[in-house]
Amino acid sequence: MGTEHGSDVSGVDTHCPYCALQCGTRMWDTGGGVSVRPRDFPVNRGGLCRKGWTAPEVLRAGDRLRQPWVRNTRGVLARSDWDSALDRVGKELRRIMAAHGPDAVGVFGGGGLTNEKAYLLGKFARLALGTRQIDYNGRFCMAAAATAGKAAFGLDRGLPFPVTDLAQAEVILLAGANPAETMPPLMRHLEDPELIVIDPRRTATARRARLHLQPVPGTDLTLALGMLHVVVTEGWLEERYVRERTVGFRQVYRSVVHWPPERVERVTGVSAAEQREAVGLLARAERSYVLTGRGAEQHSGGTDTVAAFIDLALALGLPGTPGNGYGCLTGQGNGQGGREHGQKADQLPGYRSITDPHARAEVAKVWGIAPEELPGPGSSAYELLDGLGTSGGARALLVFGSNPVVSAPRSAHVERRLEALDLLVVADFVPSETAEMADVVLPVTQWAEEEGTMTNLEGRVLRRREVLPPPGEARSDLEVLHGLAVRLGQDPARFPTHAPSVFDELARASAGGPADYSGITYQRLDAGEQLHWPCPETDRSPHPGTRRLFLDAFAHEDGKARFVVVEPRGPGETAESAEMLWATTGREAAHYQSGAQTRRVDELVETSPEGTVSVHPDTARRHGLVEGGRARVSSARGSVSLRVRLDSGMRPDTVFLPFHHAGAARANLITNPVLDPRSRMPEFKVAAVWVEPLVEEAG
Ligand SMILES: Nc1nc2c(c(=O)[nH]1)N[C@H]1C(S)=C(S)[C@@H](COP(=O)(O)OP(=O)(O)OC[C@H]3O[C@@H](n4cnc5c(=O)[nH]c(N)nc54)[C@H](O)[C@@H]3O)O[C@H]1N2
Ligand SMILES: Nc1nc2c(c(=O)[nH]1)N[C@H]1C(S)=C(S)[C@@H](COP(=O)(O)OP(=O)(O)OC[C@H]3O[C@@H](n4cnc5c(=O)[nH]c(N)nc54)[C@H](O)[C@@H]3O)O[C@H]1N2
Ligand code: SF4
Ligand SMILES: [Mo]
């Protein structure tokens, strides 16, 4: 541990800017840049993935944004200065709001923003703009698991236990997660437990598993029901736990009787024997966990699928029992904190509902307004994007921390909606594909250039620290929001730019909510305290935070978890001919998300220079594809052009596309924007496609 500020002669303690594991690093100012080393922090225990090691490269990216850019009368983005850029945005926003009302302005946030930024962005939308139209990319990420977790347990914290607990497990079921590539240092905790992996691909994680179940994409819901059937029929049901700690089992039981493993096998392709083996492994273990990732969640039935896996975990008596549990592996750097402070369409700070009169009154009091002045809930991320420039939709959009041109489903359509806007404003530190479309681009600081807090996948609040000055004229997102709020006539004091002041306010605004941060301070974090929310303010000795939730009771009023009845249903679209394949999408180790950051790191680009499609060799032969050749993958939405990779670990009926690449290699040109009715999560993980060889042009 360093000094009071986490710094000493040998560097400053901080965390990797990328994923939700938030690996602990130490960084040094190397004179104009930084270099990082992993440190012995519980989640990464001295490990770091390639993205973490190379994160400093993005600070020095050749095309790093250093001053504002404003589109001129000839339609070209030209260098500008802060006053002109902010004045222009302020004036346009006022004009649009006067003509069309506040809901004509939309705000799109991100799960990579610090807690302070996420909070101030939500406050800016509700107070300075008065719009209902704010949502964020977390809707594309863990929204299904959050909805299911809240329904079952009364509270959603991705992992209700610390990551280090996993190392003591005997068996862990990973449903649609590939941490060997998406959170490599997490694998240090998964060395001893036996793994059961559910994934249509034989991934690096699946290769380390004792048992790999390889279902047809989009059939996990049915698979989970089959496994629940096995729990009941083979006598594994934890009857006492079910009686004392849960409600609703009887109705669930009535629905699973129709799904014996043999019937499930016909739908999922996972043999009845493997289903029984998986349940036996989980049930016989003293300590076991069920964890879900995006593979199980990003479906039009995503919430129900997670609910079915939670039902399975409850039937085995896992959640809220020491050494056992259910968890969702949240993805983005602040994927957990980003969903708590009010940048989600239906939320207020403290993870409270915007329709709850008590929550509205509490937050309004902190903000110094009347509760009636708070707008109501708005549209979800894809619906917000889909409505842009249409009657009733937003005519201006402010984007902070997302690159939807690459990452949103049916991305060519999203691009057309963005083109239809009167005003697109993007705050970013690199010219992302979305920033390139903007009317005004605002250059902001990155991780090593700013102070703040992030909340990792286990609900632990962490400090991000500044060692470098901002490059050029770049400003923090907090300063940008302040500058815009003032131009919209707000009292400057309502939009502080000093991260600790924003944190103090968000802690107060969260008091009494499910994600209560009111007992957390920068001083406590800087002293190295390990604080997981809820951490309420107390009169006496400071609250120690809550490392493990639900051990005594679940968060519903009666303290019991809820079984939820779900009906199996397939993907949002069906294959119309025998020639069609299922396409699924996801991640590879070298790139992060839309690639806006990692496609600017030479070492990572060398590892993965272009978009690919992984195909089983038999399928390749049938479709005339060869290793290293090119293929066109087409769905009802559009086509994408990719390099072929032969992979005998694929199901022959399924191809895989990483979504990190831009232009004609964008996987999201083909994805299906059908939404999960409960969480509004799009179906990123399954689309019906045709695959055909493409002749490479000479030269
Ligand atoms: N390298 C890297 N790491 C990252 C990220 C990144 O972009 N790159 N992003 C971070 C973020 S935001 C997130 S959300 C996490 C995501 O972390 P993961 O959830 O591990 O990542 P994905 O690759 O999206 O999906 C996991 C697996 O789901 C499988 N899958 C596809 N369809 C199905 C299906 O129908 N059923 C099942 N059971 N499995 C299916 C895919 O083959 C894939 O191997 O990663 C985080 N870490
Ligand atoms: N086909 C397919 N599509 C997917 C997925 C999938 O599995 N398959 N996964 C989905 C998931 S889980 C996610 S999380 C999304 C992520 O997709 P995106 O939302 O596009 O995420 P990023 O690529 O991280 O984009 C973040 C952008 O904001 C910038 N940025 C980073 N930090 C900050 C900051 O602090 N302030 C500001 N102003 N800008 C910042 C970055 O430079 C980058 O341009 O993609 C979703 N899309
Ligand atoms: S696993 Fe995640 S937090 Fe850790 S170094 Fe890699 S990207 Fe960063
Ligand atoms: Mo994500």
Tab-separated table of N, CA and C in Angstrom, residues 195 201 237 298 319:
chain	number	residue	atom	x	y	z
A	195	LEU	N	-14.517	-27.040	-13.518
A	195	LEU	CA	-15.399	-26.149	-14.262
A	195	LEU	C	-16.342	-26.939	-15.157
A	201	ARG	N	-19.065	-22.813	-28.397
A	201	ARG	CA	-17.691	-22.943	-28.905
A	201	ARG	C	-16.825	-23.634	-27.871
A	237	LEU	N	-32.815	-31.993	-4.824
A	237	LEU	CA	-33.445	-30.761	-4.345
A	237	LEU	C	-33.107	-30.521	-2.874
A	298	GLN	N	-27.335	-12.340	-23.470
A	298	GLN	CA	-27.638	-11.424	-24.581
A	298	GLN	C	-28.560	-12.077	-25.605
A	319	PRO	N	-27.502	-19.878	-3.472
A	319	PRO	CA	-27.400	-18.445	-3.151
A	319	PRO	C	-27.553	-18.174	-1.652
